[in-house]
mmCIF file of C-alpha atoms in Angstrom:
data_model
loop_
_atom_site.group_PDB
_atom_site.id
_atom_site.type_symbol
_atom_site.label_atom_id
_atom_site.label_comp_id
_atom_site.label_asym_id
_atom_site.label_seq_id
_atom_site.Cartn_x
_atom_site.Cartn_y
_atom_site.Cartn_z
ATOM 1 C CA MET A 249 -47.113 71.579 -65.237
ATOM 2 C CA ALA A 250 -43.779 71.087 -63.484
ATOM 3 C CA LEU A 251 -41.705 74.160 -62.794
ATOM 4 C CA THR A 252 -38.188 74.556 -64.100
ATOM 5 C CA PRO A 253 -35.460 74.920 -61.435
ATOM 6 C CA LYS A 254 -35.197 78.664 -62.060
ATOM 7 C CA GLU A 255 -38.992 79.127 -61.865
ATOM 8 C CA ASN A 256 -39.103 77.126 -58.648
ATOM 9 C CA PHE A 257 -36.311 79.256 -57.150
ATOM 10 C CA LYS A 258 -38.198 82.504 -57.807
ATOM 11 C CA ARG A 259 -41.002 81.349 -55.554
ATOM 12 C CA ILE A 260 -38.873 81.631 -52.430
ATOM 13 C CA TYR A 261 -38.919 85.429 -52.667
ATOM 14 C CA GLU A 262 -42.022 86.184 -54.702
ATOM 15 C CA GLY A 263 -44.203 84.732 -51.951
ATOM 16 C CA THR A 264 -47.340 84.119 -54.022
ATOM 17 C CA ASP A 265 -47.106 80.330 -54.343
ATOM 18 C CA LEU A 266 -45.179 77.557 -52.653
ATOM 19 C CA PRO A 267 -42.213 76.084 -54.512
ATOM 20 C CA GLU A 268 -42.756 72.599 -55.852
ATOM 21 C CA TRP A 269 -39.635 71.455 -53.995
ATOM 22 C CA VAL A 270 -37.114 73.005 -51.622
ATOM 23 C CA PRO A 271 -34.428 74.723 -53.718
ATOM 24 C CA SER A 272 -30.773 74.025 -52.971
ATOM 25 C CA TRP A 273 -28.312 76.889 -53.232
ATOM 26 C CA SER A 274 -24.612 76.353 -53.796
ATOM 27 C CA MET A 275 -23.431 79.918 -53.022
ATOM 28 C CA GLY A 276 -22.577 80.822 -56.586
ATOM 29 C CA MET A 277 -20.934 77.514 -57.460
ATOM 30 C CA ASN A 278 -22.230 75.870 -60.615
ATOM 31 C CA SER A 279 -23.305 72.504 -59.231
ATOM 32 C CA PRO A 280 -25.553 70.305 -61.410
ATOM 33 C CA SER A 281 -28.529 70.817 -59.084
ATOM 34 C CA ALA A 282 -28.143 74.592 -58.756
ATOM 35 C CA PRO A 283 -31.117 76.621 -60.044
ATOM 36 C CA VAL A 284 -28.849 79.672 -60.467
ATOM 37 C CA VAL A 285 -25.394 79.540 -62.038
ATOM 38 C CA SER A 286 -22.587 82.080 -62.172
ATOM 39 C CA ALA A 287 -21.239 83.611 -65.336
ATOM 40 C CA GLY A 288 -18.925 86.529 -65.825
ATOM 41 C CA ALA A 289 -15.521 87.713 -66.938
ATOM 42 C CA MET A 290 -13.058 86.534 -64.329
ATOM 43 C CA GLN A 291 -10.068 87.849 -66.277
ATOM 44 C CA PHE A 292 -11.202 91.345 -65.301
ATOM 45 C CA MET A 293 -12.329 90.583 -61.759
ATOM 46 C CA VAL A 294 -9.348 88.746 -60.286
ATOM 47 C CA ARG A 295 -6.326 89.242 -62.536
ATOM 48 C CA THR A 296 -3.295 90.668 -60.776
ATOM 49 C CA ASP A 297 0.272 91.512 -61.679
ATOM 50 C CA GLY A 298 1.592 89.483 -58.750
ATOM 51 C CA PRO A 299 1.171 85.850 -57.744
ATOM 52 C CA PRO A 300 -2.097 84.531 -59.210
ATOM 53 C CA ARG A 301 -5.069 83.779 -57.027
ATOM 54 C CA PRO A 302 -5.571 79.992 -56.906
ATOM 55 C CA MET A 303 -8.743 78.910 -58.671
ATOM 56 C CA GLY A 304 -10.422 75.559 -58.169
ATOM 57 C CA PRO A 305 -9.939 72.989 -55.389
ATOM 58 C CA PRO A 306 -7.207 73.827 -52.854
ATOM 59 C CA THR A 307 -4.037 71.823 -53.260
ATOM 60 C CA GLY A 308 -1.847 73.270 -50.527
ATOM 61 C CA PRO A 309 -0.637 76.467 -48.838
ATOM 62 C CA SER A 310 -0.382 79.472 -51.136
ATOM 63 C CA GLU A 311 0.040 83.238 -51.234
ATOM 64 C CA TRP A 312 -1.276 85.781 -53.715
ATOM 65 C CA LYS A 313 -2.389 89.407 -53.966
ATOM 66 C CA ASP A 314 -5.770 90.794 -54.887
ATOM 67 C CA LEU A 315 -6.268 93.520 -57.482
ATOM 68 C CA TRP A 316 -5.448 96.216 -54.930
ATOM 69 C CA GLY A 317 -2.225 94.692 -53.664
ATOM 70 C CA VAL A 318 -3.599 93.100 -50.478
ATOM 71 C CA PRO A 319 -1.540 89.962 -49.722
ATOM 72 C CA TYR A 320 -3.565 86.825 -49.030
ATOM 73 C CA VAL A 321 -2.505 83.486 -47.569
ATOM 74 C CA SER A 322 -4.089 80.079 -47.228
ATOM 75 C CA ASN A 323 -3.064 76.973 -45.347
ATOM 76 C CA ALA A 324 -4.507 73.923 -43.627
ATOM 77 C CA GLU A 325 -5.715 75.983 -40.658
ATOM 78 C CA THR A 326 -7.867 78.143 -42.950
ATOM 79 C CA GLY A 327 -9.147 75.113 -44.850
ATOM 80 C CA TYR A 328 -7.083 76.553 -47.731
ATOM 81 C CA ALA A 329 -9.458 79.483 -47.947
ATOM 82 C CA GLY A 330 -7.686 82.795 -48.381
ATOM 83 C CA LEU A 331 -7.503 85.502 -45.757
ATOM 84 C CA PRO A 332 -5.535 88.761 -45.653
ATOM 85 C CA LYS A 333 -2.014 88.012 -44.496
ATOM 86 C CA PRO A 334 -1.877 88.712 -40.730
ATOM 87 C CA GLY A 335 0.182 91.733 -39.784
ATOM 88 C CA ASP A 336 0.888 92.682 -43.399
ATOM 89 C CA PHE A 337 -1.672 95.424 -44.090
ATOM 90 C CA ILE A 338 -0.696 97.839 -46.819
ATOM 91 C CA LEU A 339 -2.741 100.924 -45.827
ATOM 92 C CA GLU A 340 -1.939 102.565 -42.494
ATOM 93 C CA ASP A 341 -3.570 105.988 -42.931
ATOM 94 C CA VAL A 342 -6.868 106.070 -44.792
ATOM 95 C CA THR A 343 -6.501 109.807 -45.453
ATOM 96 C CA LYS A 344 -3.525 108.875 -47.674
ATOM 97 C CA TRP A 345 -5.308 106.080 -49.491
ATOM 98 C CA ASP A 346 -4.570 107.583 -52.915
ATOM 99 C CA GLN A 347 -0.847 107.008 -52.349
ATOM 100 C CA VAL A 348 -1.425 103.279 -51.941
ATOM 101 C CA VAL A 349 -4.589 102.256 -53.798
ATOM 102 C CA LYS A 350 -4.251 102.473 -57.577
ATOM 103 C CA TRP A 351 -6.248 101.085 -60.461
ATOM 104 C CA PRO A 352 -4.251 98.101 -61.733
ATOM 105 C CA ARG A 353 -4.938 99.030 -65.373
ATOM 106 C CA ASP A 354 -7.058 101.218 -67.664
ATOM 107 C CA ILE A 355 -10.126 99.064 -67.236
ATOM 108 C CA LYS A 356 -12.445 101.222 -69.322
ATOM 109 C CA GLN A 357 -10.257 100.835 -72.388
ATOM 110 C CA GLU A 358 -9.682 97.147 -71.696
ATOM 111 C CA VAL A 359 -13.417 96.510 -71.439
ATOM 112 C CA ALA A 360 -14.009 98.472 -74.646
ATOM 113 C CA ASP A 361 -11.361 96.443 -76.525
ATOM 114 C CA ALA A 362 -12.369 92.989 -75.221
ATOM 115 C CA ASP A 363 -13.977 90.381 -77.472
ATOM 116 C CA TRP A 364 -17.268 90.168 -75.618
ATOM 117 C CA ASP A 365 -18.873 87.772 -78.060
ATOM 118 C CA ALA A 366 -16.165 85.236 -77.217
ATOM 119 C CA ILE A 367 -16.338 85.993 -73.483
ATOM 120 C CA VAL A 368 -20.097 85.484 -73.366
ATOM 121 C CA GLU A 369 -19.939 82.347 -75.488
ATOM 122 C CA ALA A 370 -17.399 80.841 -73.080
ATOM 123 C CA GLY A 371 -19.324 82.034 -70.019
ATOM 124 C CA LEU A 372 -22.612 80.528 -71.154
ATOM 125 C CA LYS A 373 -21.167 77.309 -72.524
ATOM 126 C CA ASP A 374 -23.210 74.292 -71.394
ATOM 127 C CA ILE A 375 -25.751 76.474 -69.518
ATOM 128 C CA ASP A 376 -29.363 75.656 -70.363
ATOM 129 C CA ARG A 377 -31.053 78.996 -69.805
ATOM 130 C CA SER A 378 -34.495 77.474 -70.133
ATOM 131 C CA ASN A 379 -33.826 75.703 -66.817
ATOM 132 C CA LYS A 380 -31.057 77.694 -65.168
ATOM 133 C CA ALA A 381 -30.955 81.360 -64.196
ATOM 134 C CA VAL A 382 -27.700 83.231 -64.805
ATOM 135 C CA MET A 383 -26.094 85.425 -62.161
ATOM 136 C CA VAL A 384 -23.242 87.941 -62.426
ATOM 137 C CA GLY A 385 -21.322 89.511 -59.566
ATOM 138 C CA THR A 386 -20.531 93.154 -58.902
ATOM 139 C CA GLY A 387 -16.889 92.277 -58.181
ATOM 140 C CA LEU A 388 -16.299 94.228 -54.953
ATOM 141 C CA MET A 389 -16.883 93.420 -51.286
ATOM 142 C CA PRO A 390 -16.562 96.947 -49.850
ATOM 143 C CA PHE A 391 -16.333 96.217 -46.115
ATOM 144 C CA GLN A 392 -14.080 93.220 -46.578
ATOM 145 C CA GLU A 393 -11.794 95.112 -48.944
ATOM 146 C CA LEU A 394 -11.414 97.893 -46.372
ATOM 147 C CA MET A 395 -10.543 95.322 -43.704
ATOM 148 C CA GLY A 396 -8.122 93.629 -46.084
ATOM 149 C CA LEU A 397 -6.327 96.887 -46.789
ATOM 150 C CA MET A 398 -6.149 98.078 -43.181
ATOM 151 C CA GLY A 399 -6.947 95.179 -40.842
ATOM 152 C CA PHE A 400 -9.882 95.188 -38.438
ATOM 153 C CA THR A 401 -8.415 97.529 -35.820
ATOM 154 C CA GLU A 402 -7.403 100.325 -38.165
ATOM 155 C CA GLY A 403 -10.259 99.678 -40.605
ATOM 156 C CA LEU A 404 -12.970 100.013 -37.963
ATOM 157 C CA CYS A 405 -11.271 103.084 -36.525
ATOM 158 C CA ALA A 406 -11.191 104.601 -40.006
ATOM 159 C CA LEU A 407 -14.951 104.127 -40.346
ATOM 160 C CA LEU A 408 -15.485 106.106 -37.152
ATOM 161 C CA GLU A 409 -12.748 108.740 -37.462
ATOM 162 C CA GLU A 410 -12.388 109.323 -41.219
ATOM 163 C CA PRO A 411 -15.612 108.214 -42.938
ATOM 164 C CA GLU A 412 -15.223 110.717 -45.789
ATOM 165 C CA SER A 413 -11.809 109.299 -46.701
ATOM 166 C CA VAL A 414 -13.226 105.775 -46.539
ATOM 167 C CA LYS A 415 -16.043 106.783 -48.885
ATOM 168 C CA GLU A 416 -13.625 108.432 -51.300
ATOM 169 C CA MET A 417 -11.489 105.297 -51.440
ATOM 170 C CA LEU A 418 -14.394 102.881 -51.818
ATOM 171 C CA ASN A 419 -15.915 104.999 -54.586
ATOM 172 C CA TYR A 420 -12.567 105.015 -56.386
ATOM 173 C CA ILE A 421 -12.363 101.218 -56.134
ATOM 174 C CA ALA A 422 -16.016 100.815 -57.177
ATOM 175 C CA ASP A 423 -15.360 102.938 -60.260
ATOM 176 C CA TYR A 424 -12.978 100.227 -61.441
ATOM 177 C CA TYR A 425 -15.666 97.526 -61.288
ATOM 178 C CA THR A 426 -18.697 99.398 -62.602
ATOM 179 C CA PRO A 427 -17.736 99.390 -66.321
ATOM 180 C CA ILE A 428 -17.113 95.616 -66.127
ATOM 181 C CA PHE A 429 -20.397 95.015 -64.334
ATOM 182 C CA GLU A 430 -22.393 97.183 -66.723
ATOM 183 C CA LYS A 431 -20.943 95.267 -69.670
ATOM 184 C CA LEU A 432 -21.835 91.977 -67.997
ATOM 185 C CA ILE A 433 -25.424 93.150 -67.564
ATOM 186 C CA ASP A 434 -25.670 94.258 -71.186
ATOM 187 C CA CYS A 435 -24.077 91.128 -72.643
ATOM 188 C CA TYR A 436 -25.296 88.315 -70.404
ATOM 189 C CA LYS A 437 -28.741 89.734 -69.575
ATOM 190 C CA PRO A 438 -28.661 87.857 -66.259
ATOM 191 C CA GLU A 439 -31.573 87.021 -64.005
ATOM 192 C CA TYR A 440 -29.652 87.884 -60.802
ATOM 193 C CA ILE A 441 -26.908 90.078 -59.392
ATOM 194 C CA TYR A 442 -24.593 88.626 -56.736
ATOM 195 C CA GLN A 443 -23.223 90.935 -54.048
ATOM 196 C CA LEU A 444 -20.954 89.529 -51.348
ATOM 197 C CA ASP A 445 -19.871 91.298 -48.171
ATOM 198 C CA ASP A 446 -19.664 89.891 -44.655
ATOM 199 C CA THR A 447 -20.539 92.793 -42.365
ATOM 200 C CA ALA A 448 -21.351 90.961 -39.125
ATOM 201 C CA SER A 449 -19.931 88.530 -36.598
ATOM 202 C CA ARG A 450 -22.081 85.751 -35.189
ATOM 203 C CA TYR A 451 -23.126 88.105 -32.380
ATOM 204 C CA ALA A 452 -23.709 91.504 -34.019
ATOM 205 C CA PRO A 453 -22.779 93.715 -36.985
ATOM 206 C CA PHE A 454 -19.264 95.114 -37.013
ATOM 207 C CA PHE A 455 -20.571 98.682 -37.213
ATOM 208 C CA SER A 456 -23.696 100.740 -36.525
ATOM 209 C CA MET A 457 -26.651 101.265 -38.818
ATOM 210 C CA GLU A 458 -25.610 104.904 -39.120
ATOM 211 C CA VAL A 459 -22.310 103.784 -40.637
ATOM 212 C CA TYR A 460 -24.108 101.291 -42.881
ATOM 213 C CA LYS A 461 -26.416 103.975 -44.272
ATOM 214 C CA ASP A 462 -23.735 106.638 -44.579
ATOM 215 C CA VAL A 463 -20.821 104.613 -45.944
ATOM 216 C CA PHE A 464 -21.992 101.318 -47.369
ATOM 217 C CA THR A 465 -25.502 101.746 -48.783
ATOM 218 C CA PRO A 466 -24.298 104.299 -51.375
ATOM 219 C CA ILE A 467 -21.502 101.935 -52.462
ATOM 220 C CA TYR A 468 -23.824 98.945 -52.798
ATOM 221 C CA LYS A 469 -26.222 101.094 -54.801
ATOM 222 C CA LYS A 470 -23.384 102.240 -57.010
ATOM 223 C CA LEU A 471 -22.184 98.694 -57.608
ATOM 224 C CA SER A 472 -25.546 97.042 -58.252
ATOM 225 C CA GLY A 473 -27.615 100.006 -59.403
ATOM 226 C CA TYR A 474 -27.161 99.491 -63.147
ATOM 227 C CA GLY A 475 -28.750 96.062 -62.841
ATOM 228 C CA VAL A 476 -31.337 96.955 -60.198
ATOM 229 C CA GLU A 477 -32.581 99.819 -62.367
ATOM 230 C CA ARG A 478 -33.242 97.206 -65.054
ATOM 231 C CA GLY A 479 -35.327 95.098 -62.707
ATOM 232 C CA ILE A 480 -32.680 92.509 -61.799
ATOM 233 C CA PRO A 481 -32.886 91.337 -58.157
ATOM 234 C CA VAL A 482 -29.825 91.078 -55.925
ATOM 235 C CA VAL A 483 -28.747 87.935 -54.104
ATOM 236 C CA LEU A 484 -26.700 89.045 -51.088
ATOM 237 C CA HIS A 485 -24.147 86.837 -49.384
ATOM 238 C CA ASN A 486 -23.726 88.118 -45.840
ATOM 239 C CA CYS A 487 -22.665 85.890 -42.954
ATOM 240 C CA GLY A 488 -23.280 86.460 -39.268
ATOM 241 C CA LYS A 489 -26.024 88.152 -37.258
ATOM 242 C CA CYS A 490 -26.938 90.904 -39.694
ATOM 243 C CA GLU A 491 -30.720 90.859 -39.270
ATOM 244 C CA GLU A 492 -30.882 94.519 -38.226
ATOM 245 C CA GLN A 493 -29.497 95.418 -41.677
ATOM 246 C CA ILE A 494 -32.294 93.672 -43.594
ATOM 247 C CA ASP A 495 -34.534 96.699 -44.159
ATOM 248 C CA GLU A 496 -31.568 98.633 -45.467
ATOM 249 C CA PHE A 497 -30.315 96.002 -47.877
ATOM 250 C CA ILE A 498 -33.811 95.310 -49.195
ATOM 251 C CA GLY A 499 -33.907 99.038 -49.926
ATOM 252 C CA TRP A 500 -30.968 98.840 -52.340
ATOM 253 C CA GLY A 501 -32.270 95.823 -54.231
ATOM 254 C CA VAL A 502 -31.761 92.598 -52.285
ATOM 255 C CA ARG A 503 -34.461 89.945 -52.712
ATOM 256 C CA VAL A 504 -32.537 86.845 -51.596
ATOM 257 C CA TRP A 505 -30.065 86.435 -48.723
ATOM 258 C CA ASP A 506 -27.526 83.692 -48.111
ATOM 259 C CA PRO A 507 -26.290 81.936 -46.022
ATOM 260 C CA ALA A 508 -28.895 83.170 -43.467
ATOM 261 C CA GLN A 509 -27.263 81.677 -40.412
ATOM 262 C CA ARG A 510 -29.109 80.578 -37.290
ATOM 263 C CA ASP A 511 -27.611 83.396 -35.231
ATOM 264 C CA ASN A 512 -30.488 85.390 -36.742
ATOM 265 C CA ASP A 513 -34.153 84.844 -35.855
ATOM 266 C CA LEU A 514 -34.877 83.177 -39.176
ATOM 267 C CA LEU A 515 -38.451 82.163 -38.424
ATOM 268 C CA ALA A 516 -39.410 85.710 -37.476
ATOM 269 C CA ILE A 517 -37.580 87.033 -40.534
ATOM 270 C CA LYS A 518 -39.431 84.610 -42.809
ATOM 271 C CA GLU A 519 -42.753 85.735 -41.405
ATOM 272 C CA LYS A 520 -42.004 89.452 -41.547
ATOM 273 C CA TYR A 521 -40.518 89.539 -45.045
ATOM 274 C CA LYS A 522 -42.589 86.907 -46.841
ATOM 275 C CA GLY A 523 -42.958 87.918 -50.478
ATOM 276 C CA THR A 524 -40.127 90.430 -50.135
ATOM 277 C CA LEU A 525 -37.064 88.426 -49.119
ATOM 278 C CA GLY A 526 -36.177 84.778 -49.614
ATOM 279 C CA ILE A 527 -33.699 83.185 -47.214
ATOM 280 C CA LEU A 528 -31.118 80.578 -48.151
ATOM 281 C CA GLY A 529 -29.465 78.791 -45.270
ATOM 282 C CA GLY A 530 -30.564 77.814 -41.788
ATOM 283 C CA TRP A 531 -27.823 75.170 -41.731
ATOM 284 C CA GLU A 532 -25.600 74.645 -38.735
ATOM 285 C CA PHE A 533 -23.734 71.378 -38.364
ATOM 286 C CA THR A 534 -21.212 71.367 -35.529
ATOM 287 C CA PRO A 535 -20.852 67.724 -34.448
ATOM 288 C CA ASP A 536 -19.029 66.676 -31.302
ATOM 289 C CA THR A 537 -15.418 66.193 -32.359
ATOM 290 C CA ASN A 538 -15.118 63.279 -29.939
ATOM 291 C CA GLU A 539 -17.881 61.318 -31.662
ATOM 292 C CA PRO A 540 -17.828 59.815 -35.162
ATOM 293 C CA ILE A 541 -19.802 61.603 -37.850
ATOM 294 C CA THR A 542 -22.333 59.118 -39.137
ATOM 295 C CA GLU A 543 -24.596 59.163 -42.172
ATOM 296 C CA GLU A 544 -27.644 58.981 -39.909
ATOM 297 C CA LEU A 545 -26.474 62.023 -37.935
ATOM 298 C CA VAL A 546 -25.953 64.074 -41.092
ATOM 299 C CA ARG A 547 -29.242 63.116 -42.725
ATOM 300 C CA ASN A 548 -31.185 63.780 -39.529
ATOM 301 C CA GLU A 549 -29.699 67.276 -39.335
ATOM 302 C CA VAL A 550 -30.802 68.024 -42.894
ATOM 303 C CA ARG A 551 -34.334 66.852 -42.090
ATOM 304 C CA TYR A 552 -34.397 68.915 -38.905
ATOM 305 C CA THR A 553 -33.340 72.008 -40.858
ATOM 306 C CA PHE A 554 -36.035 71.507 -43.499
ATOM 307 C CA ASP A 555 -38.733 70.738 -40.940
ATOM 308 C CA LYS A 556 -37.923 73.933 -39.066
ATOM 309 C CA TYR A 557 -37.409 76.462 -41.857
ATOM 310 C CA ALA A 558 -39.042 75.201 -45.068
ATOM 311 C CA PRO A 559 -42.755 75.092 -44.064
ATOM 312 C CA GLY A 560 -44.715 77.865 -45.758
ATOM 313 C CA GLY A 561 -42.027 78.528 -48.372
ATOM 314 C CA GLY A 562 -39.682 81.498 -48.460
ATOM 315 C CA TYR A 563 -36.735 79.174 -47.911
ATOM 316 C CA GLY A 564 -33.960 77.405 -49.797
ATOM 317 C CA PHE A 565 -31.195 75.243 -48.406
ATOM 318 C CA ALA A 566 -27.632 76.572 -48.363
ATOM 319 C CA GLY A 567 -24.879 74.833 -46.487
ATOM 320 C CA GLY A 568 -22.185 72.212 -46.333
ATOM 321 C CA PHE A 569 -19.547 70.679 -44.127
ATOM 322 C CA LEU A 570 -16.173 72.348 -43.602
ATOM 323 C CA GLY A 571 -14.102 69.880 -41.662
ATOM 324 C CA ARG A 572 -10.359 69.847 -41.217
ATOM 325 C CA ALA A 573 -8.466 70.126 -44.485
ATOM 326 C CA GLU A 574 -6.512 66.948 -43.755
ATOM 327 C CA ASP A 575 -9.801 65.038 -43.558
ATOM 328 C CA SER A 576 -10.635 65.597 -47.213
ATOM 329 C CA GLU A 577 -12.194 62.166 -47.751
ATOM 330 C CA LEU A 578 -14.483 62.610 -44.751
ATOM 331 C CA ASN A 579 -15.402 66.117 -45.894
ATOM 332 C CA MET A 580 -16.397 64.848 -49.342
ATOM 333 C CA GLN A 581 -18.378 61.980 -47.845
ATOM 334 C CA VAL A 582 -20.291 64.213 -45.439
ATOM 335 C CA ASN A 583 -21.058 66.724 -48.169
ATOM 336 C CA SER A 584 -22.317 63.947 -50.439
ATOM 337 C CA TRP A 585 -24.693 62.801 -47.668
ATOM 338 C CA ILE A 586 -25.880 66.379 -47.184
ATOM 339 C CA GLN A 587 -26.595 66.981 -50.854
ATOM 340 C CA ASP A 588 -28.232 63.593 -51.311
ATOM 341 C CA GLU A 589 -30.574 64.150 -48.372
ATOM 342 C CA VAL A 590 -31.331 67.718 -49.449
ATOM 343 C CA ALA A 591 -32.456 66.424 -52.841
ATOM 344 C CA ALA A 592 -34.347 63.409 -51.498
ATOM 345 C CA TYR A 593 -36.092 65.055 -48.533
ATOM 346 C CA GLY A 594 -36.743 68.337 -50.325
ATOM 347 C CA LYS A 595 -38.176 66.799 -53.472
ATOM 348 C CA ASP A 596 -41.631 66.058 -52.071
ATOM 349 C CA PHE A 597 -41.542 68.358 -49.044
ATOM 350 C CA TYR A 598 -44.440 70.569 -50.147
ATOM 351 C CA SER A 599 -46.622 67.737 -51.410
ATOM 352 C CA LYS A 600 -46.602 65.636 -48.232
#
């Protein structure tokens, strides 16, 4: 009997049987082929009293603020992805965080008053739960929020010099998200929790394991704990070479990790954590800018990635092409080749 997409996806981390095909992960985006789709209540997660955060495909340079007042900018150089506005960090002294960081509204009362039947109906519209698993996010990226508030220089210094103040601030911020997240768990009854936080560069984590355990593990547990206690596994998005953090993040509920970049020893990780952790990623496409990007080149890279990481299971594809923003037609073409080859080559991979 053929597996459904969501049943097939579970096999990458359960480790008892091979998937019937190689799953394709779209990093929380609800693509037609995705085995897991996002649902939630974005009006609580991203609403601000300043310029709105752009949603959907980028159309040009923009500026906005997040819930905590951090100014963000996007332009062609960032691929129209947002990043904290350089040189415009709003928190200079973490010991005085309470003078700067304020809840934007009485979220507990707002959650209590919301029409959750209507929110859930809209969130689950057109989702076939017999085939697709539903995922909800915790709402907060603790390390990235700290860096957004303070910048990397002051933020990293704060972790070393004033960890108790950092913990106080992050707990205060987390307390804003937890009533939303708990309501999402109760109403949507999701199959997965999504936690995002990029805590490493391509060479090493940004901080020590001591800092991870002291500052960040308690926050991740606080954010995801309501769902984890109910048996819901966490999918963690964490870029960079973060392999030394794996034991720790498995400990607070992670069962799947994306985008699992090649800076990590992915083959060794697959072997060590089989049946405990599924990896989504292994994709690295950095073509020579002086040579044309051809369909053959792209498809061969997909096949190489599958041939290297998919044997034995424990793997799902996650990746795409992020070319220059002005080359939008090329970007769409390359991504269509990638997704087509992922579907075609992955379909019969385990039955060859």
